[in-house]
């Protein structure tokens, strides 16, 4: 406003002369008579700044020429950063959050296994180098959060040191950046101190993650670019000097390194690029000092340093990446077959070029990362519930299809008929059927909606039929060759392997075989959905044949193969796959957050939790909120400045006003470029994505502090530098206090519930205070208890059970099995009344077995040979065994004398007591007082009455005990069933077979006087009846007495003839219609002839027999 008034006074002084001049003209006076001669010509001087701002605000801020005191402060802050970042860096001593991924990538680099990640390789290569130098051999897989580092001897501390060093280096970098921008030492100290004591930056810097390398390279880029801006602003004389070239080239290297860590570096490139465009635009308008040739030099210098150097650096990182990853791995399925052919042992052999009916082929999708048309013996849970059709990225036997025409070939039956005929090429427009080789079903489509994409314009695709089934009209597809995408004139006319791109059009519905980036749920093994789409887009409906075999096409036939891509081809393909995969990360995550919540620190990320400790990513609220306020303050300032400029105010003539707008504006622009693009992303986002923007927000906050306390004279604070230093030191100290309050979440230290609740300001800070113990003494007790647990108790012991308990972590092909065996409990000698049986673990034995996916035991040499080639996973099996008094294991069939009190108390007769009686190995009771001191005995539980007499088991009311006998007539363990009989099946020789169903059925077997089974010639029907007391038995009845009752069994034998399916024939067709024959049932004994027995006391069952006999 003062500037506006000064300009107004100047105009007022000039206005009288203009008025006098105009009045003289009105009076008609001669100008020459009434005015003095014009003054001599004076060369116009360039406009100078007002007297109150004698300098333009531009100085040489060379960071190599700072006073020694600045370097001393910078070193002191760096030492503090070392203490903060490295404090207990060894904890947690297990895998934390994304160490699962980035530690795993280091393992794959060392093993040379190709993987696919959405981030460029620089930081991962550095982490691998740190681990390799520390002796990491790649035999730890980092598979899950919480997996222990100590036992396998992983040098995780060395690997964590690399991010820690990067985090430490940010402190001197931001100090030098502030000095290069012309800020005071107090402001530089403030900025560096805030970086030291931010909890989020400290947490990220202590783990095997990519964010610390990203931030240091971003900071280095900011330092180099700020130094270049300072040189550039000193005038045209500094252009193209060594100092000018040095900082410009360093900026390019910084950009290349930043974008080689994460693609977030593209935002840094955008920031530098936008300011570069403004520089070139300003130089283009300076026609007095910058000629056209000079401008071109400026342009090409910036193009080479800011485009050429970053691109070269970025591509060099991928060259190293490809050099390290030469072997196949989990990620090669994302890549094309051409790419995969460059990996060891992944090259495809030459295949027949021409495709004919009868060829066995694999069909690949052209657009979505090259998955194969695939089917497996699993059904859709909805829709037609027929066999699934998917897109699968890996080579597999389930990818093979047999190409049929509409009818079977003449001269042969079934699929084998194609082997006897000469090849018939598949041409454009041919009608084909695709027969799935593994499951004997055909590719099929019908008017059912797909299981996931339930759109009206898409139909379900399934596999339908069975072996020998000729198929139906819904199995037919028409081949439509896409000529513009096919290679060579022949491939445009008929189908050729690899060269021809085609569509498959369903002849009945007109829909096109289609696949897109939609994954099936777990029931579809998360494979890609395949549908039949009406009006399908061209890229997603294009297919081609990769492998091709035909019995009539031998080695002399024309062969084709993929062309192996060079470096640039592989590089470009990988960039496209990274982009597509990154954009596809749209599923929600338990700890994701949106950009609008980051500046206000609304939510963090749970990194790790174990043993009542937690690592949770949360920023220092004092630093985050202050830096956000500084951004908001600058936005308000800029808005007012633009409004005043539009109204004609000359605020920008004031140096400090102009410099504040420019210097702070550069930092705020960097913050905006690193923050606002995330609003355009639909992928998973987390709080750590804000950290680069936070760095520039801290710069903006410190620059604002510098202008207020050390550069603007009108505020009066510049004259009191101690005030600025006092505020800077106080703010750093307060930040350190806040940092310490939340430090247990940084280091995974012990914390108490009360301390946690005191600093948990919002419910959206969703760490759980109940995780922690009530006081710190409890942690010492827990540590003591943990140390007292024997090392052999690696897994919690399950409750005693007749079956072994297995705890499986994850299904992996190769698993070492850890077995723990427990000896039987040692019983007490004295008899006692007990309501519940308990077992005591006498001892434990632990050993490790390595088995393959089929359960075969591997020896040490086999395990050693497989190391690095397969994946191992631990399974825990707890096995219980009983021992006798001599310590010998009791076999399963010798444990009949061992009984435990049933858990169900109702099983014991009311009023009865349960007494534990000690018995010897043979089951004989041991008299009291006669026990040997060291003899281990088994325990039998019996029921006794009130007088101590043993209660005999009571027979069940109206029960019949049916005795099962084997083929030799020997009695098998009887089973009691209430008014039930059991059916025993015998073969044609009369030998007893394991009964298939014993539900309300029993077998009555005819035997002679010697107990031998009488051979049956036909199915016999025997009826068992019950007689009332005093009732006479019918003539010919076999009279048996059981349980004090008379049992009369009347055998009425008749021959029942059955059809081929085992169903009895009608009575009028029984006479000699067919002889009884057995039916071979899978899983049962062949040639089974069963006797049909009905109990007269109960109704005949309605259930059909499981087998036909």
mmCIF file of C-alpha atoms in Angstrom, residues 182-403:
data_model
loop_
_atom_site.group_PDB
_atom_site.id
_atom_site.type_symbol
_atom_site.label_atom_id
_atom_site.label_comp_id
_atom_site.label_asym_id
_atom_site.label_seq_id
_atom_site.Cartn_x
_atom_site.Cartn_y
_atom_site.Cartn_z
ATOM 1 C CA UNK A 182 19.086 -18.258 0.428
ATOM 2 C CA UNK A 183 17.484 -19.040 3.784
ATOM 3 C CA UNK A 184 19.033 -18.344 7.151
ATOM 4 C CA UNK A 185 20.844 -20.979 9.170
ATOM 5 C CA UNK A 186 18.009 -20.969 11.699
ATOM 6 C CA UNK A 187 15.502 -21.840 8.971
ATOM 7 C CA UNK A 188 17.778 -24.600 7.651
ATOM 8 C CA UNK A 189 18.159 -25.942 11.184
ATOM 9 C CA UNK A 190 14.392 -25.914 11.644
ATOM 10 C CA UNK A 191 13.798 -27.843 8.425
ATOM 11 C CA UNK A 192 16.433 -30.459 9.256
ATOM 12 C CA UNK A 193 15.168 -30.845 12.815
ATOM 13 C CA UNK A 194 11.610 -31.455 11.644
ATOM 14 C CA UNK A 195 12.831 -34.186 9.297
ATOM 15 C CA UNK A 196 14.723 -35.830 12.151
ATOM 16 C CA UNK A 197 11.715 -36.027 14.458
ATOM 17 C CA UNK A 198 8.941 -37.004 12.100
ATOM 18 C CA UNK A 199 7.579 -40.381 13.138
ATOM 19 C CA UNK A 200 6.453 -41.460 9.677
ATOM 20 C CA UNK A 201 9.803 -40.716 8.070
ATOM 21 C CA UNK A 202 11.608 -42.482 10.916
ATOM 22 C CA UNK A 203 9.398 -45.576 10.626
ATOM 23 C CA UNK A 204 9.870 -45.859 6.870
ATOM 24 C CA UNK A 205 13.615 -45.400 7.239
ATOM 25 C CA UNK A 206 14.058 -48.358 9.575
ATOM 26 C CA UNK A 207 12.551 -51.097 7.422
ATOM 27 C CA UNK A 208 13.286 -52.882 4.150
ATOM 28 C CA UNK A 209 11.056 -50.558 2.134
ATOM 29 C CA UNK A 210 11.402 -48.293 -0.910
ATOM 30 C CA UNK A 211 10.218 -44.977 0.516
ATOM 31 C CA UNK A 212 13.476 -43.936 2.185
ATOM 32 C CA UNK A 213 15.476 -44.296 -1.084
ATOM 33 C CA UNK A 214 12.670 -42.481 -2.909
ATOM 34 C CA UNK A 215 12.751 -39.536 -0.515
ATOM 35 C CA UNK A 216 16.521 -39.145 -0.502
ATOM 36 C CA UNK A 217 16.679 -39.120 -4.310
ATOM 37 C CA UNK A 218 13.791 -36.651 -4.382
ATOM 38 C CA UNK A 219 15.639 -34.480 -1.871
ATOM 39 C CA UNK A 220 18.887 -34.663 -3.860
ATOM 40 C CA UNK A 221 16.978 -33.626 -6.977
ATOM 41 C CA UNK A 222 15.482 -30.713 -5.058
ATOM 42 C CA UNK A 223 18.940 -29.647 -3.835
ATOM 43 C CA UNK A 224 20.482 -29.795 -7.299
ATOM 44 C CA UNK A 225 17.590 -27.945 -8.937
ATOM 45 C CA UNK A 226 17.534 -25.225 -6.249
ATOM 46 C CA UNK A 227 21.273 -24.706 -6.709
ATOM 47 C CA UNK A 228 20.803 -24.506 -10.483
ATOM 48 C CA UNK A 229 18.031 -21.943 -10.064
ATOM 49 C CA UNK A 230 20.348 -19.840 -7.922
ATOM 50 C CA UNK A 231 23.060 -19.913 -10.589
ATOM 51 C CA UNK A 232 20.532 -19.212 -13.344
ATOM 52 C CA UNK A 233 19.127 -16.162 -11.518
ATOM 53 C CA UNK A 234 22.562 -14.583 -11.176
ATOM 54 C CA UNK A 235 22.423 -13.520 -14.801
ATOM 55 C CA UNK A 236 23.361 -14.527 -18.322
ATOM 56 C CA UNK A 237 27.037 -14.393 -17.513
ATOM 57 C CA UNK A 238 26.682 -17.539 -15.416
ATOM 58 C CA UNK A 239 25.073 -19.567 -18.191
ATOM 59 C CA UNK A 240 27.110 -22.545 -19.461
ATOM 60 C CA UNK A 241 29.741 -22.166 -16.757
ATOM 61 C CA UNK A 242 31.049 -25.334 -15.056
ATOM 62 C CA UNK A 243 28.931 -24.588 -11.990
ATOM 63 C CA UNK A 244 25.853 -24.154 -14.217
ATOM 64 C CA UNK A 245 26.496 -27.466 -16.031
ATOM 65 C CA UNK A 246 27.267 -29.322 -12.800
ATOM 66 C CA UNK A 247 23.983 -28.533 -11.096
ATOM 67 C CA UNK A 248 21.954 -29.076 -14.260
ATOM 68 C CA UNK A 249 23.536 -32.508 -14.791
ATOM 69 C CA UNK A 250 23.061 -33.401 -11.106
ATOM 70 C CA UNK A 251 19.402 -32.515 -11.462
ATOM 71 C CA UNK A 252 19.134 -34.942 -14.375
ATOM 72 C CA UNK A 253 20.842 -37.711 -12.421
ATOM 73 C CA UNK A 254 18.548 -37.059 -9.469
ATOM 74 C CA UNK A 255 15.495 -37.267 -11.701
ATOM 75 C CA UNK A 256 16.724 -40.537 -13.204
ATOM 76 C CA UNK A 257 17.390 -42.050 -9.779
ATOM 77 C CA UNK A 258 14.048 -40.888 -8.367
ATOM 78 C CA UNK A 259 11.967 -42.311 -11.200
ATOM 79 C CA UNK A 260 14.045 -45.510 -11.071
ATOM 80 C CA UNK A 261 12.857 -46.125 -7.505
ATOM 81 C CA UNK A 262 9.149 -45.457 -8.011
ATOM 82 C CA UNK A 263 7.101 -43.881 -10.720
ATOM 83 C CA UNK A 264 6.279 -41.169 -8.193
ATOM 84 C CA UNK A 265 9.506 -39.705 -9.589
ATOM 85 C CA UNK A 266 7.430 -38.704 -12.626
ATOM 86 C CA UNK A 267 5.868 -36.046 -10.396
ATOM 87 C CA UNK A 268 9.350 -34.715 -9.632
ATOM 88 C CA UNK A 269 10.058 -34.634 -13.363
ATOM 89 C CA UNK A 270 6.824 -32.705 -13.886
ATOM 90 C CA UNK A 271 7.852 -30.159 -11.249
ATOM 91 C CA UNK A 272 11.288 -29.562 -12.752
ATOM 92 C CA UNK A 273 9.887 -29.696 -16.267
ATOM 93 C CA UNK A 274 7.272 -27.020 -15.614
ATOM 94 C CA UNK A 275 9.866 -24.630 -14.189
ATOM 95 C CA UNK A 276 12.183 -25.391 -17.107
ATOM 96 C CA UNK A 277 9.448 -24.418 -19.560
ATOM 97 C CA UNK A 278 8.981 -21.119 -17.688
ATOM 98 C CA UNK A 279 12.745 -20.490 -17.900
ATOM 99 C CA UNK A 280 12.840 -21.113 -21.638
ATOM 100 C CA UNK A 281 9.779 -18.950 -22.154
ATOM 101 C CA UNK A 282 11.416 -16.098 -20.240
ATOM 102 C CA UNK A 283 14.660 -16.477 -22.199
ATOM 103 C CA UNK A 284 12.727 -16.447 -25.473
ATOM 104 C CA UNK A 285 11.342 -13.037 -24.601
ATOM 105 C CA UNK A 286 14.742 -11.559 -23.681
ATOM 106 C CA UNK A 287 15.729 -10.543 -27.200
ATOM 107 C CA UNK A 288 18.305 -8.074 -25.933
ATOM 108 C CA UNK A 289 20.501 -10.609 -24.099
ATOM 109 C CA UNK A 290 19.528 -13.942 -25.650
ATOM 110 C CA UNK A 291 19.983 -14.499 -29.358
ATOM 111 C CA UNK A 292 18.241 -17.304 -31.255
ATOM 112 C CA UNK A 293 21.371 -19.438 -31.283
ATOM 113 C CA UNK A 294 21.908 -18.866 -27.545
ATOM 114 C CA UNK A 295 18.309 -19.854 -26.866
ATOM 115 C CA UNK A 296 18.804 -23.091 -28.818
ATOM 116 C CA UNK A 297 21.873 -23.831 -26.696
ATOM 117 C CA UNK A 298 19.762 -23.358 -23.572
ATOM 118 C CA UNK A 299 17.093 -25.631 -25.003
ATOM 119 C CA UNK A 300 19.370 -28.494 -25.998
ATOM 120 C CA UNK A 301 21.402 -28.264 -22.781
ATOM 121 C CA UNK A 302 18.239 -28.689 -20.727
ATOM 122 C CA UNK A 303 16.877 -31.375 -23.047
ATOM 123 C CA UNK A 304 20.007 -33.472 -22.690
ATOM 124 C CA UNK A 305 20.457 -33.022 -18.947
ATOM 125 C CA UNK A 306 16.789 -33.177 -17.916
ATOM 126 C CA UNK A 307 15.554 -35.735 -20.465
ATOM 127 C CA UNK A 308 18.526 -37.616 -21.906
ATOM 128 C CA UNK A 309 20.338 -38.299 -18.639
ATOM 129 C CA UNK A 310 17.214 -39.471 -16.713
ATOM 130 C CA UNK A 311 16.080 -41.738 -19.550
ATOM 131 C CA UNK A 312 19.556 -43.236 -19.947
ATOM 132 C CA UNK A 313 19.866 -43.808 -16.195
ATOM 133 C CA UNK A 314 16.392 -45.345 -16.021
ATOM 134 C CA UNK A 315 17.037 -47.758 -18.877
ATOM 135 C CA UNK A 316 20.423 -48.700 -17.425
ATOM 136 C CA UNK A 317 18.695 -49.857 -14.243
ATOM 137 C CA UNK A 318 16.487 -52.175 -16.288
ATOM 138 C CA UNK A 319 19.521 -53.494 -18.136
ATOM 139 C CA UNK A 320 20.957 -54.530 -14.766
ATOM 140 C CA UNK A 321 17.537 -55.889 -13.826
ATOM 141 C CA UNK A 322 17.398 -58.149 -16.891
ATOM 142 C CA UNK A 323 20.986 -59.250 -16.361
ATOM 143 C CA UNK A 324 20.239 -60.400 -12.819
ATOM 144 C CA UNK A 325 16.964 -62.167 -13.619
ATOM 145 C CA UNK A 326 17.828 -64.818 -16.178
ATOM 146 C CA UNK A 327 15.849 -67.745 -14.767
ATOM 147 C CA UNK A 328 12.117 -68.404 -14.906
ATOM 148 C CA UNK A 329 10.135 -67.281 -11.905
ATOM 149 C CA UNK A 330 6.709 -66.388 -10.632
ATOM 150 C CA UNK A 331 6.534 -63.219 -12.696
ATOM 151 C CA UNK A 332 7.169 -64.640 -16.147
ATOM 152 C CA UNK A 333 3.482 -65.470 -16.513
ATOM 153 C CA UNK A 334 2.791 -61.747 -16.866
ATOM 154 C CA UNK A 335 5.012 -61.549 -19.908
ATOM 155 C CA UNK A 336 4.553 -62.640 -23.483
ATOM 156 C CA UNK A 337 5.941 -65.897 -24.824
ATOM 157 C CA UNK A 338 8.486 -63.896 -26.797
ATOM 158 C CA UNK A 339 9.725 -62.364 -23.553
ATOM 159 C CA UNK A 340 9.698 -65.706 -21.745
ATOM 160 C CA UNK A 341 11.795 -67.280 -24.481
ATOM 161 C CA UNK A 342 14.724 -65.080 -23.390
ATOM 162 C CA UNK A 343 14.787 -66.749 -19.943
ATOM 163 C CA UNK A 344 16.810 -69.864 -19.259
ATOM 164 C CA UNK A 345 14.919 -73.082 -20.079
ATOM 165 C CA UNK A 346 11.821 -71.130 -21.125
ATOM 166 C CA UNK A 347 12.517 -71.029 -24.828
ATOM 167 C CA UNK A 348 9.817 -72.782 -26.837
ATOM 168 C CA UNK A 349 10.815 -75.414 -29.376
ATOM 169 C CA UNK A 350 9.866 -74.911 -33.012
ATOM 170 C CA UNK A 351 6.297 -75.973 -33.733
ATOM 171 C CA UNK A 352 4.371 -76.846 -36.874
ATOM 172 C CA UNK A 353 3.317 -73.760 -38.757
ATOM 173 C CA UNK A 354 0.107 -75.070 -40.332
ATOM 174 C CA UNK A 355 -2.912 -75.910 -38.208
ATOM 175 C CA UNK A 356 -5.248 -78.716 -39.277
ATOM 176 C CA UNK A 357 -8.257 -80.563 -37.962
ATOM 177 C CA UNK A 358 -6.969 -83.073 -35.456
ATOM 178 C CA UNK A 359 -4.234 -80.766 -34.174
ATOM 179 C CA UNK A 360 -3.651 -80.571 -30.432
ATOM 180 C CA UNK A 361 -3.082 -76.893 -29.676
ATOM 181 C CA UNK A 362 -2.812 -74.309 -26.912
ATOM 182 C CA UNK A 363 -4.707 -71.084 -27.583
ATOM 183 C CA UNK A 364 -3.478 -67.815 -26.160
ATOM 184 C CA UNK A 365 -5.256 -64.530 -25.566
ATOM 185 C CA UNK A 366 -3.613 -61.685 -27.407
ATOM 186 C CA UNK A 367 -4.449 -58.657 -25.252
ATOM 187 C CA UNK A 368 -4.497 -59.395 -21.516
ATOM 188 C CA UNK A 369 -0.907 -60.374 -20.796
ATOM 189 C CA UNK A 370 -1.131 -63.516 -22.879
ATOM 190 C CA UNK A 371 -3.092 -65.986 -20.771
ATOM 191 C CA UNK A 372 -4.011 -69.421 -22.145
ATOM 192 C CA UNK A 373 -7.533 -70.693 -22.781
ATOM 193 C CA UNK A 374 -7.836 -73.084 -19.864
ATOM 194 C CA UNK A 375 -10.228 -75.494 -18.183
ATOM 195 C CA UNK A 376 -10.060 -77.732 -15.136
ATOM 196 C CA UNK A 377 -12.283 -80.208 -13.338
ATOM 197 C CA UNK A 378 -14.098 -77.603 -11.246
ATOM 198 C CA UNK A 379 -17.614 -76.370 -11.818
ATOM 199 C CA UNK A 380 -19.224 -72.945 -11.726
ATOM 200 C CA UNK A 381 -21.187 -72.524 -8.477
ATOM 201 C CA UNK A 382 -23.910 -70.577 -10.326
ATOM 202 C CA UNK A 383 -25.397 -70.435 -13.792
ATOM 203 C CA UNK A 384 -25.213 -73.737 -15.641
ATOM 204 C CA UNK A 385 -22.894 -75.196 -12.973
ATOM 205 C CA UNK A 386 -20.873 -76.732 -15.774
ATOM 206 C CA UNK A 387 -17.076 -76.937 -15.927
ATOM 207 C CA UNK A 388 -15.150 -73.682 -15.663
ATOM 208 C CA UNK A 389 -13.364 -71.994 -18.561
ATOM 209 C CA UNK A 390 -10.700 -69.481 -17.540
ATOM 210 C CA UNK A 391 -7.613 -67.670 -18.723
ATOM 211 C CA UNK A 392 -4.471 -69.004 -17.043
ATOM 212 C CA UNK A 393 -1.068 -67.295 -17.398
ATOM 213 C CA UNK A 394 1.159 -70.373 -17.049
ATOM 214 C CA UNK A 395 1.806 -73.339 -19.300
ATOM 215 C CA UNK A 396 -0.190 -76.349 -18.194
ATOM 216 C CA UNK A 397 -1.670 -79.605 -19.499
ATOM 217 C CA UNK A 398 -5.112 -78.126 -18.956
ATOM 218 C CA UNK A 399 -4.374 -75.599 -21.708
ATOM 219 C CA UNK A 400 -4.437 -78.251 -24.474
ATOM 220 C CA UNK A 401 -7.377 -78.463 -26.896
ATOM 221 C CA UNK A 402 -8.140 -80.808 -29.767
ATOM 222 C CA UNK A 403 -9.506 -79.162 -32.932
#
